[in-house]
Short mmCIF file of C-alpha atoms and ligand atoms in Angstrom, two decimals:
data_model
loop_
_atom_site.label_atom_id
_atom_site.label_comp_id
_atom_site.label_asym_id
_atom_site.label_seq_id
_atom_site.Cartn_x
_atom_site.Cartn_y
_atom_site.Cartn_z
CA MET M 1 0.00 -0.03 -0.05
CA SER M 2 1.47 3.31 -0.97
CA LYS M 3 1.50 6.44 1.37
CA PRO M 4 -1.98 8.07 1.52
CA THR M 5 -2.01 11.66 0.45
CA VAL M 6 -3.15 13.66 3.38
CA ASP M 7 -5.14 16.76 3.61
CA TYR M 8 -3.74 18.61 6.78
CA SER M 9 -6.32 21.48 6.81
CA VAL M 10 -8.08 20.75 9.97
CA TYR M 11 -6.30 18.10 12.19
CA LEU M 12 -8.08 16.81 15.23
CA VAL M 13 -5.87 15.63 18.00
CA THR M 14 -8.00 13.79 20.71
CA ASP M 15 -7.99 13.92 24.52
CA SER M 16 -10.45 11.82 26.35
CA GLY M 17 -9.92 13.87 29.56
CA LEU M 18 -11.07 17.15 27.77
CA ASN M 19 -13.93 15.54 25.67
CA HIS M 20 -17.25 17.29 26.15
CA PRO M 21 -19.36 15.42 28.63
CA SER M 22 -22.36 15.34 26.30
CA ARG M 23 -20.85 12.88 23.96
CA THR M 24 -18.33 9.99 23.81
CA LEU M 25 -14.85 10.47 22.28
CA LEU M 26 -15.92 8.29 19.32
CA GLN M 27 -18.83 10.72 18.83
CA SER M 28 -16.55 13.57 18.93
CA VAL M 29 -14.45 12.02 16.32
CA GLU M 30 -17.35 11.26 13.94
CA ASP M 31 -19.01 14.71 14.38
CA SER M 32 -15.88 16.44 13.67
CA ILE M 33 -15.20 14.43 10.60
CA LEU M 34 -18.69 15.39 9.46
CA GLY M 35 -17.94 18.98 10.20
CA GLY M 36 -14.67 18.90 7.94
CA VAL M 37 -11.90 17.45 10.03
CA THR M 38 -9.38 16.02 7.40
CA LEU M 39 -7.01 14.14 9.72
CA VAL M 40 -7.21 12.58 13.20
CA GLN M 41 -4.63 11.82 15.79
CA LEU M 42 -5.46 9.54 18.74
CA ARG M 43 -3.60 11.13 21.73
CA GLU M 44 -4.06 9.05 24.98
CA LYS M 45 -1.34 9.80 27.40
CA ASP M 46 -2.83 7.70 30.25
CA LEU M 47 -3.86 4.45 28.47
CA ASP M 48 -1.76 1.24 28.57
CA THR M 49 -0.98 -0.31 25.39
CA PRO M 50 -3.89 -2.91 25.32
CA ALA M 51 -6.50 -0.31 26.22
CA PHE M 52 -4.94 1.99 23.67
CA ILE M 53 -5.16 -0.64 20.99
CA ASP M 54 -8.80 -1.27 21.85
CA LEU M 55 -9.80 2.36 21.62
CA ALA M 56 -7.63 2.83 18.44
CA ARG M 57 -9.53 0.04 16.72
CA LYS M 58 -12.84 1.61 17.39
CA VAL M 59 -11.70 5.01 16.29
CA HIS M 60 -10.08 3.54 13.20
CA GLU M 61 -13.39 2.07 12.23
CA ILE M 62 -14.99 5.48 12.14
CA THR M 63 -12.00 7.28 10.38
CA LYS M 64 -11.89 4.45 7.75
CA LYS M 65 -15.65 4.78 7.07
CA HIS M 66 -15.15 8.45 6.22
CA ASN M 67 -11.81 7.92 4.47
CA VAL M 68 -9.86 10.12 6.98
CA PRO M 69 -6.26 8.99 7.94
CA LEU M 70 -5.66 8.12 11.57
CA LEU M 71 -2.37 8.60 13.37
CA ILE M 72 -1.44 7.30 16.62
CA ASN M 73 0.37 9.57 19.15
CA ASP M 74 3.72 8.25 20.46
CA ASN M 75 2.91 4.58 20.56
CA ILE M 76 4.19 3.04 17.46
CA GLU M 77 3.29 -0.55 18.70
CA VAL M 78 -0.45 0.61 18.52
CA ALA M 79 -0.08 2.07 15.15
CA LEU M 80 1.42 -1.22 13.85
CA ALA M 81 -1.09 -3.36 15.73
CA ILE M 82 -4.03 -1.51 14.14
CA ASP M 83 -2.31 -0.67 10.84
CA THR M 84 -3.29 2.92 11.22
CA GLU M 85 -2.17 5.39 8.36
CA GLY M 86 0.66 6.61 10.59
CA ALA M 87 1.86 8.14 13.77
CA HIS M 88 2.98 11.19 15.61
CA VAL M 89 5.93 11.54 17.95
CA GLY M 90 7.07 14.31 20.28
CA GLN M 91 10.64 15.50 20.81
CA ASP M 92 10.85 13.38 24.09
CA ASP M 93 9.41 10.34 22.53
CA ILE M 94 11.01 7.61 20.29
CA SER M 95 13.18 9.28 17.68
CA CYS M 96 12.00 10.21 14.27
CA THR M 97 14.30 7.97 12.50
CA GLU M 98 13.54 5.15 14.62
CA ALA M 99 9.90 5.71 14.24
CA ARG M 100 10.41 5.73 10.47
CA ARG M 101 12.29 2.43 10.54
CA LEU M 102 9.57 0.74 12.58
CA LEU M 103 6.72 2.22 10.42
CA GLY M 104 8.26 1.65 7.08
CA PRO M 105 8.18 4.26 4.19
CA ASN M 106 4.50 4.17 3.45
CA LYS M 107 3.17 5.39 6.77
CA ILE M 108 2.48 9.01 7.63
CA LEU M 109 5.01 10.33 10.32
CA GLY M 110 4.76 13.62 12.06
CA ILE M 111 6.92 15.18 14.84
CA SER M 112 6.50 17.98 17.14
CA THR M 113 8.85 20.90 16.69
CA GLY M 114 9.34 24.25 18.44
CA THR M 115 12.51 25.57 16.85
CA PRO M 116 13.91 26.09 13.36
CA GLU M 117 16.61 23.56 14.22
CA GLU M 118 14.05 20.94 15.20
CA ALA M 119 12.00 21.47 12.06
CA GLN M 120 15.21 21.15 9.89
CA LYS M 121 16.20 17.96 11.60
CA ALA M 122 12.59 16.58 11.15
CA LEU M 123 12.96 17.29 7.52
CA ALA M 124 16.30 15.41 7.36
CA ASP M 125 15.01 12.54 9.52
CA GLY M 126 12.25 11.62 7.02
CA ALA M 127 9.13 13.13 8.63
CA ASP M 128 6.14 13.79 6.45
CA TYR M 129 4.96 16.71 8.58
CA ILE M 130 5.80 18.80 11.63
CA GLY M 131 3.52 20.05 14.28
CA ILE M 132 4.72 23.60 15.06
CA GLY M 133 4.05 24.61 18.64
CA THR M 134 3.21 25.63 21.19
CA CYS M 135 1.60 28.65 19.37
CA PHE M 136 -0.58 30.12 22.18
CA MET M 137 -1.06 29.12 25.80
CA THR M 138 -3.19 26.19 26.13
CA GLN M 139 -4.73 24.12 29.01
CA THR M 140 -3.89 20.78 27.34
CA LYS M 141 -0.15 21.10 27.88
CA SER M 142 2.06 23.46 30.06
CA PRO M 143 4.35 24.88 27.55
CA LYS M 144 7.53 26.56 28.65
CA ARG M 145 7.09 29.24 26.10
CA THR M 146 4.78 30.14 23.23
CA LEU M 147 5.74 30.86 19.77
CA GLY M 148 2.92 33.13 18.61
CA PRO M 149 2.46 33.52 14.80
CA ILE M 150 5.81 35.22 14.57
CA GLY M 151 7.71 32.38 16.03
CA VAL M 152 5.74 29.98 13.89
CA ARG M 153 6.81 31.97 10.86
CA ALA M 154 10.47 31.84 11.79
CA ILE M 155 10.06 28.07 11.64
CA LEU M 156 8.41 28.08 8.28
CA GLU M 157 11.02 30.40 6.86
CA ALA M 158 13.70 27.93 7.99
CA LEU M 159 12.28 25.35 5.63
CA PRO M 160 12.78 25.16 1.86
CA LYS M 161 9.57 26.22 0.04
CA ASP M 162 9.32 23.38 -2.22
CA HIS M 163 10.28 20.49 -0.04
CA PRO M 164 7.16 18.15 0.48
CA LEU M 165 7.42 18.38 4.34
CA LYS M 166 4.02 19.67 5.50
CA THR M 167 3.34 21.85 8.50
CA VAL M 168 0.61 22.35 10.92
CA VAL M 169 0.42 24.68 13.90
CA ILE M 170 -0.68 23.60 17.35
CA GLY M 171 -1.44 25.04 20.74
CA GLY M 172 -4.38 27.12 21.61
CA ILE M 173 -5.78 27.25 18.06
CA LYS M 174 -9.44 28.22 18.07
CA ARG M 175 -12.03 29.52 15.56
CA ASP M 176 -11.26 33.22 16.43
CA ASN M 177 -7.49 32.99 15.99
CA THR M 178 -7.12 30.44 13.06
CA ARG M 179 -7.32 32.95 10.21
CA ARG M 180 -4.99 35.24 11.86
CA VAL M 181 -2.37 32.61 12.65
CA VAL M 182 -2.32 31.39 9.10
CA GLU M 183 -2.17 34.89 7.55
CA HIS M 184 0.28 36.10 9.90
CA SER M 185 2.75 33.14 9.96
CA ALA M 186 3.08 32.93 6.13
CA GLY M 187 6.79 33.22 5.46
CA ARG M 188 8.67 35.33 3.01
CA ASN M 189 9.97 32.04 1.33
CA GLY M 190 6.25 31.53 0.42
CA ARG M 191 5.52 28.85 3.03
CA ILE M 192 2.06 28.80 4.35
CA LEU M 193 0.75 26.45 7.07
CA ASP M 194 -0.88 23.28 5.54
CA GLY M 195 -3.26 23.01 8.59
CA VAL M 196 -4.26 23.75 12.07
CA ALA M 197 -4.10 20.97 14.71
CA VAL M 198 -6.68 21.32 17.46
CA VAL M 199 -7.45 19.60 20.71
CA THR M 200 -9.82 21.56 22.96
CA GLY M 201 -11.19 23.87 20.05
CA ILE M 202 -12.93 20.78 18.91
CA VAL M 203 -13.22 18.06 21.67
CA SER M 204 -14.39 20.42 24.26
CA ALA M 205 -16.72 22.33 22.02
CA SER M 206 -20.42 21.78 22.73
CA ASP M 207 -20.93 21.09 19.02
CA ALA M 208 -17.86 19.44 17.44
CA LYS M 209 -19.31 19.36 13.97
CA ALA M 210 -19.97 22.98 14.02
CA ALA M 211 -16.58 23.79 15.68
CA SER M 212 -14.81 21.83 12.82
CA GLN M 213 -16.99 23.55 10.19
CA ASP M 214 -15.72 26.90 11.62
CA LEU M 215 -12.04 25.92 11.71
CA LEU M 216 -12.11 24.69 8.26
CA ARG M 217 -13.75 27.77 6.92
CA GLU M 218 -11.38 30.08 8.71
CA PHE M 219 -8.29 27.90 7.70
CA ARG M 220 -9.26 28.17 4.11
CA THR M 221 -9.98 31.94 4.33
CA GLY M 222 -6.70 32.47 5.97
CA TYR M 223 -4.77 30.28 3.58
CA GLU M 224 -6.29 32.03 0.58
CA ASN M 225 -5.49 35.44 2.05
CA ALA M 226 -2.01 34.51 2.91
CA SER M 227 -1.35 33.19 -0.67
CA ASN M 228 -2.78 36.39 -2.17
CA TYR M 229 -0.63 38.46 -0.08
CA LEU M 230 2.45 36.43 -0.77
CA GLN M 231 1.78 36.63 -4.52
CA GLY M 232 1.48 40.45 -4.20
CA GLN M 233 -2.06 40.11 -5.49
CA VAL M 234 -3.52 42.63 -3.03
CA SER M 235 -5.41 43.80 -5.96
CA LYS M 236 -3.94 47.09 -6.92
CA GLU M 237 -6.87 47.89 -9.37
CA LYS M 238 -9.37 47.80 -6.55
CA LYS M 239 -7.32 50.29 -4.57
CA LYS M 240 -8.02 54.01 -4.85
CA SER M 241 -5.21 56.05 -6.06
CA ILE M 242 -3.55 58.64 -3.73
CA ASP M 243 -5.49 61.39 -5.37
CA GLU M 244 -8.79 59.39 -4.93
CA VAL M 245 -7.79 58.90 -1.31
CA LEU M 246 -7.35 62.68 -0.84
CA GLN M 247 -10.64 63.43 -2.64
CA SER M 248 -12.37 61.00 -0.49
CA PHE M 249 -11.49 62.89 2.70
CA PRO M 250 -14.47 65.24 2.82
CA GLN M 251 -16.86 62.52 2.52
CA LEU M 252 -14.95 60.52 5.18
CA LEU M 253 -14.92 63.57 7.61
CA THR M 254 -18.62 64.36 6.99
CA THR M 255 -19.76 60.83 7.67
CA LEU M 256 -17.59 60.59 10.67
CA ARG M 257 -19.24 63.77 12.04
CA GLU M 258 -22.69 62.34 11.20
CA LYS M 259 -22.08 58.87 12.68
CA ALA M 260 -19.95 59.74 15.55
CA PRO M 261 -18.51 56.20 15.66
CA LEU M 262 -17.61 54.86 19.08
CA THR M 263 -13.97 53.92 19.55
CA HIS M 264 -12.65 51.96 22.43
CA HIS M 265 -9.40 53.51 23.59
CA ILE M 266 -7.03 51.71 25.85
CA SER M 267 -4.83 54.80 26.16
CA ASN M 268 -2.53 56.05 28.78
CA TYR M 269 -2.61 58.02 32.03
CA VAL M 270 -0.63 60.92 30.60
CA VAL M 271 -2.72 61.56 27.42
CA MET M 272 -6.06 59.99 28.10
CA ASN M 273 -8.00 63.35 28.48
CA ASP M 274 -6.33 64.82 25.32
CA THR M 275 -7.02 61.77 23.20
CA ALA M 276 -10.65 61.67 24.35
CA ASN M 277 -11.03 65.29 23.74
CA ALA M 278 -9.39 65.26 20.29
CA THR M 279 -11.85 62.35 19.31
CA LEU M 280 -14.67 64.24 20.35
CA ALA M 281 -13.61 67.42 18.51
CA LEU M 282 -13.00 65.39 15.39
CA GLY M 283 -16.68 64.17 15.67
CA GLY M 284 -16.14 60.71 17.00
CA SER M 285 -17.09 59.28 20.35
CA PRO M 286 -14.31 57.93 22.51
CA ILE M 287 -14.84 55.37 25.37
CA MET M 288 -11.70 55.21 27.49
CA ALA M 289 -12.04 51.80 29.24
CA PRO M 290 -9.08 49.95 30.59
CA SER M 291 -10.59 47.07 32.31
CA ALA M 292 -10.28 43.66 30.53
CA SER M 293 -13.74 42.40 32.12
CA GLU M 294 -15.63 44.68 29.94
CA ALA M 295 -13.76 44.45 26.71
CA GLN M 296 -15.99 41.75 25.28
CA ASP M 297 -19.14 43.71 25.91
CA LEU M 298 -17.59 46.79 24.42
CA SER M 299 -16.41 45.09 21.38
CA LYS M 300 -20.10 44.62 20.29
CA VAL M 301 -20.96 48.21 20.42
CA VAL M 302 -17.69 50.04 19.34
CA SER M 303 -16.68 50.56 15.80
CA SER M 304 -12.85 50.48 16.32
CA VAL M 305 -10.32 49.84 18.96
CA VAL M 306 -7.11 51.85 19.73
CA LEU M 307 -4.47 49.99 21.61
CA ASN M 308 -1.90 52.48 23.15
CA ILE M 309 0.76 51.05 25.29
CA GLY M 310 1.96 54.13 26.93
CA THR M 311 0.73 52.95 30.43
CA LEU M 312 2.09 49.57 30.81
CA THR M 313 0.51 47.78 33.84
CA GLU M 314 -0.36 44.22 33.50
CA SER M 315 -4.14 45.10 33.72
CA PHE M 316 -3.83 47.45 30.77
CA VAL M 317 -2.06 44.82 28.86
CA GLU M 318 -4.65 42.21 29.54
CA CYS M 319 -7.35 44.69 28.51
CA MET M 320 -5.57 45.38 25.19
CA LEU M 321 -5.21 41.69 24.33
CA GLU M 322 -8.89 41.12 25.25
CA ALA M 323 -10.12 44.11 23.33
CA GLY M 324 -7.99 43.23 20.43
CA LYS M 325 -9.10 39.62 20.44
CA HIS M 326 -12.73 40.50 20.44
CA ALA M 327 -12.48 43.23 17.86
CA ASN M 328 -10.64 40.65 15.60
CA ALA M 329 -13.57 38.23 16.11
CA GLN M 330 -16.03 40.98 15.00
CA SER M 331 -14.03 42.41 12.28
CA LYS M 332 -13.64 45.78 13.85
CA PRO M 333 -10.39 47.64 12.96
CA VAL M 334 -7.60 47.65 15.44
CA ILE M 335 -5.01 50.51 15.71
CA LEU M 336 -1.85 49.84 17.61
CA ASP M 337 0.24 52.69 18.99
CA PRO M 338 3.38 51.19 20.29
CA VAL M 339 4.26 54.09 22.62
CA GLY M 340 8.03 53.94 23.59
CA ALA M 341 8.47 50.55 22.16
CA GLY M 342 12.14 50.05 22.06
CA ALA M 343 12.75 52.28 25.22
CA THR M 344 12.56 49.27 27.58
CA SER M 345 12.36 45.50 27.10
CA LEU M 346 9.07 45.36 28.70
CA ARG M 347 7.60 47.63 26.09
CA GLU M 348 9.29 45.68 23.20
CA ALA M 349 7.93 42.48 24.73
CA THR M 350 4.45 43.85 25.20
CA ALA M 351 4.29 45.16 21.52
CA ALA M 352 5.35 41.68 20.44
CA ARG M 353 2.73 40.08 22.70
CA ILE M 354 0.06 42.24 21.08
CA LEU M 355 1.21 41.55 17.59
CA ASN M 356 1.24 37.88 18.24
CA HIS M 357 -2.25 37.70 19.63
CA VAL M 358 -4.14 40.37 17.85
CA HIS M 359 -4.49 41.12 14.23
CA VAL M 360 -3.42 44.81 14.00
CA ASP M 361 -5.01 46.73 10.96
CA ILE M 362 -2.93 50.01 11.46
CA ILE M 363 0.26 50.55 13.26
CA LYS M 364 1.09 54.09 14.12
CA GLY M 365 4.37 55.04 15.54
CA ASN M 366 7.42 57.45 15.42
CA ALA M 367 10.62 56.51 13.78
CA GLY M 368 11.99 54.69 16.85
CA GLU M 369 8.88 52.68 17.53
CA ILE M 370 8.51 51.71 13.96
CA SER M 371 12.16 50.54 13.86
CA THR M 372 11.38 48.37 17.08
CA ILE M 373 8.33 46.96 15.56
CA SER M 374 10.26 46.16 12.27
CA LYS M 375 12.91 44.35 14.35
CA ILE M 376 10.19 42.31 16.41
CA VAL M 377 8.56 41.04 13.18
CA GLY M 378 11.81 40.26 11.47
CA CYS M 379 12.06 43.13 9.10
CA ASP M 380 15.31 43.78 10.66
CA SER M 381 17.84 43.75 7.88
CA GLU M 382 15.76 46.30 5.82
CA SER M 383 15.46 48.75 8.69
CA ILE M 384 18.78 48.45 10.17
CA ALA M 385 20.49 48.73 6.82
CA MET M 386 18.52 52.00 6.17
CA ARG M 387 19.29 53.58 9.49
CA GLY M 388 21.23 56.58 9.34
CA VAL M 389 21.22 60.35 9.89
CA ASP M 390 19.26 62.12 7.28
CA SER M 391 17.86 65.56 6.53
CA LEU M 392 14.46 64.27 7.31
CA GLY M 393 15.26 63.55 11.00
CA SER M 394 13.43 60.30 10.93
CA GLY M 395 16.46 58.23 11.68
CA PHE M 396 16.13 56.43 8.33
CA THR M 397 17.86 57.34 4.98
CA ASN M 398 14.84 55.84 3.23
CA PRO M 399 11.89 56.07 5.71
CA ALA M 400 9.19 55.32 3.06
CA ALA M 401 10.94 52.09 2.21
CA VAL M 402 11.01 51.19 6.00
CA VAL M 403 7.27 51.87 6.24
CA GLN M 404 6.41 50.06 3.02
CA ALA M 405 8.51 46.86 4.00
CA LEU M 406 6.86 46.67 7.43
CA ALA M 407 3.36 47.21 5.84
CA LYS M 408 4.01 44.27 3.42
CA ARG M 409 5.43 42.10 5.99
CA GLU M 410 2.60 42.59 8.60
CA LYS M 411 -0.06 42.81 5.95
CA CYS M 412 -1.43 45.95 7.55
CA VAL M 413 -1.19 49.75 7.21
CA VAL M 414 1.90 51.35 8.73
CA ALA M 415 1.92 55.15 9.60
CA MET M 416 5.24 56.68 10.79
CA THR M 417 4.90 60.10 12.26
CA GLY M 418 7.57 62.69 12.27
CA LYS M 419 8.43 66.00 10.73
CA ILE M 420 7.23 64.30 7.58
CA ASP M 421 4.76 61.43 8.06
CA TYR M 422 4.91 58.27 5.96
CA VAL M 423 1.93 55.89 5.32
CA SER M 424 1.97 52.71 3.33
CA ASP M 425 -0.24 49.58 2.81
CA GLY M 426 2.58 47.83 1.22
CA VAL M 427 1.38 48.84 -2.37
CA ARG M 428 0.62 52.55 -1.91
CA THR M 429 3.05 54.77 -0.14
CA VAL M 430 2.82 58.41 0.70
CA ALA M 431 4.73 61.28 2.48
CA ILE M 432 2.52 63.90 4.21
CA GLU M 433 4.39 67.18 4.81
CA ASN M 434 1.66 68.95 6.82
CA GLY M 435 1.90 69.75 10.49
CA HIS M 436 3.43 72.20 12.82
CA GLU M 437 6.39 71.87 15.25
CA TYR M 438 4.31 72.84 18.22
CA GLN M 439 2.70 69.29 17.79
CA GLY M 440 5.96 68.01 18.88
CA ARG M 441 6.17 70.41 21.99
CA ILE M 442 2.96 68.98 23.65
CA THR M 443 2.59 65.60 25.04
CA GLY M 444 0.15 63.28 23.23
CA SER M 445 -0.15 64.72 19.87
CA GLY M 446 1.14 61.41 18.38
CA CYS M 447 -1.41 59.64 20.53
CA MET M 448 -4.10 61.93 19.36
CA ILE M 449 -3.17 61.14 15.75
CA ALA M 450 -3.73 57.49 16.64
CA SER M 451 -7.10 58.27 18.12
CA SER M 452 -8.05 60.18 14.93
CA ILE M 453 -6.93 57.34 12.75
CA GLY M 454 -9.17 55.14 14.87
CA SER M 455 -12.12 57.30 14.19
CA PHE M 456 -11.49 57.27 10.52
CA ALA M 457 -10.96 53.63 10.53
CA ALA M 458 -14.33 53.05 11.81
CA ILE M 459 -15.67 54.90 8.83
CA SER M 460 -13.38 53.73 6.19
CA THR M 461 -13.61 50.00 6.82
CA ASP M 462 -12.69 48.78 3.51
CA ASP M 463 -9.68 51.17 3.15
CA HIS M 464 -7.51 51.51 6.23
CA PHE M 465 -4.86 53.36 4.18
CA ALA M 466 -7.40 56.03 3.52
CA ALA M 467 -8.24 56.06 7.20
CA ALA M 468 -4.59 56.50 8.27
CA VAL M 469 -3.93 59.29 5.74
CA ALA M 470 -7.15 60.99 6.83
CA GLY M 471 -6.43 60.69 10.38
CA ILE M 472 -2.95 62.28 10.00
CA LEU M 473 -4.18 64.97 7.60
CA ALA M 474 -7.05 66.07 9.93
CA LEU M 475 -4.71 66.52 12.93
CA ASN M 476 -1.77 67.91 11.07
CA LEU M 477 -4.03 70.61 9.36
CA ALA M 478 -5.63 71.48 12.73
CA GLY M 479 -2.00 71.90 14.10
CA GLU M 480 -1.14 74.27 11.37
CA HIS M 481 -4.35 76.37 11.83
CA ALA M 482 -3.90 76.43 15.68
CA ALA M 483 -0.15 77.55 15.44
CA ALA M 484 -1.21 80.27 13.11
CA ARG M 485 -3.66 81.90 15.54
CA ASP M 486 -2.71 85.09 17.11
CA ASP M 487 -3.91 83.89 20.54
CA VAL M 488 -1.45 80.93 20.49
CA ARG M 489 1.78 82.13 22.21
CA GLY M 490 3.30 78.74 23.27
CA PRO M 491 2.70 74.95 23.84
CA GLY M 492 0.01 75.70 26.42
CA THR M 493 -2.24 77.97 24.38
CA PHE M 494 -1.47 75.70 21.30
CA ARG M 495 -2.85 72.74 23.24
CA ALA M 496 -6.27 74.33 23.76
CA ALA M 497 -6.28 75.88 20.14
CA PHE M 498 -5.36 72.58 18.72
CA ILE M 499 -8.48 71.03 20.12
CA ASP M 500 -10.62 73.92 18.72
CA GLU M 501 -9.12 73.77 15.38
CA ILE M 502 -9.76 69.93 14.97
CA ALA M 503 -13.47 70.75 15.58
CA ASN M 504 -13.31 73.63 13.23
CA LEU M 505 -11.84 71.73 10.28
CA LYS M 506 -13.53 72.30 6.95
CA PRO M 507 -13.37 69.07 4.81
CA GLU M 508 -12.79 70.98 1.54
CA GLN M 509 -10.15 73.11 2.96
CA VAL M 510 -8.14 70.16 4.21
CA VAL M 511 -8.06 68.86 0.70
CA LYS M 512 -6.83 72.26 -0.49
CA GLU M 513 -4.18 72.52 2.09
CA ALA M 514 -2.94 68.84 2.00
CA ARG M 515 0.74 68.47 0.99
CA ILE M 516 0.71 64.84 0.23
CA LYS M 517 2.66 62.94 -2.40
CA ALA M 518 2.86 59.45 -3.71
CA ILE M 519 6.27 57.72 -3.37
CA GLN M 520 7.22 55.22 -5.86
CA LEU M 521 9.81 52.69 -4.56
N1 LIG G 1 1.21 19.63 21.34
P1 LIG G 1 -5.12 22.68 22.34
S1 LIG G 1 0.51 21.87 22.10
C1 LIG G 1 -0.83 18.14 21.82
O1 LIG G 1 3.23 22.15 21.27
C2 LIG G 1 -0.20 19.44 21.78
O2 LIG G 1 3.68 20.31 20.41
C3 LIG G 1 1.56 20.64 21.45
O3 LIG G 1 -4.15 21.62 22.56
C4 LIG G 1 2.90 21.13 20.99
O4 LIG G 1 -5.60 22.74 20.86
C5 LIG G 1 -0.66 20.66 22.31
O5 LIG G 1 -6.23 22.40 23.21
C6 LIG G 1 -2.06 20.79 22.95
O6 LIG G 1 -4.57 24.02 22.65
C7 LIG G 1 -2.90 21.64 21.95
MG1 LIG G 2 3.06 17.88 20.57
#
């Protein structure tokens, strides 16, 4: 018998201990296959071999009926006794080469890996697939550390693109994070995960069939999005040109003022009042709520979420993760302002944690923050190579290229503020030259821009690039108008005038005064 071809899309890994009390493990297996599970692993850590064989035989009858391969965890003896389609081993189990020797060439063999080195070794040792984990914290195991999609990506990038070795991710994979993990872990080498391996997300679900259907749909969507991004097919033709983006500003601002969209801000102690007032002045509605316990309820009523890491207590961080997660589940845009990322290792780690758990639609930061984010996500070489002193004062010799590379890499919009602001979605890149130096002399003007982008993102849901451009233009023009006022004599009076001028913005006037130019790279 030759080796079966395997669809790894949704890979059920069983656990009797976590199985939902309303049904037997056998029912969970059958229901999940009916929902779309394409591969099953029987993982029973507490059964002796005879009992394991007994259970495996029953499970195998079900999987055979539905033509889905069954793999046995760790115990090759069981796999051989039942003649299942293959086995899965962990790093601490029997070695991959030994397992292959026992199983022969025609069985499916997988191994758990947590580092690029382990993945490369698995490839050399003749594995058919690797389980990459642990991705997120999970109650099923107690991992020493989690990889997050960024760690998963590092492993995918360590593998040759065209080698037949397949990859699945494992650890805390659920309906709500599947798409994100698949999209975000896609490697620059063109490697995309071949599937998601799931324990609790299926066996503990009240409806295993529905849970499997959801996982399959989310996996396929994520896979398709990832391949589109990798092929650079983010359809240019569908996107508005820079001029169209500028011309759309009046309508965006008018709609924003009409609708007054509610934005959940997890902001910081220093600027919270100013970001709330700037949002109100613009026409939006701010809710400044730093408690994780209400994030889920809020996610149902808000239109966007701004995560500002300026105040870094554990409870703020928890709230940001919770709010981000629920916003993702409900497709509400998330804006990340990684305040001070790079200044301390806690800030850097927190930014990485958010990027690993939340799909961020727009990242807004200054040059230092964007440089740190680039480093976190592995855009390192690009940014470091470009760092240098330049006349723009951004710290980069080619800031537009840095912003564009990060946007491409993270599949999001990146806005870098400074004397000149740069915005890119990886395809379109612009420089905005508006603004006044007074904006740099009060605290929170950058945070206010993130809030303004948050309000516009709630309106411009299909084009976050346009939202970022609009958010920056609005506040920069208000800054120019405020600084020009006779009654503004310094930062203090500027601060008050700035809020006034945000409220006074005339949509058409902003278009006339905008100094924005497209950058071809
Ligand atoms: N292996 P859940 S994590 C079985 O990291 C297993 O290799 C892991 O369970 C690894 O889907 C894990 O409930 C448990 O989070 C996954
Ligand atoms: Mg494992």
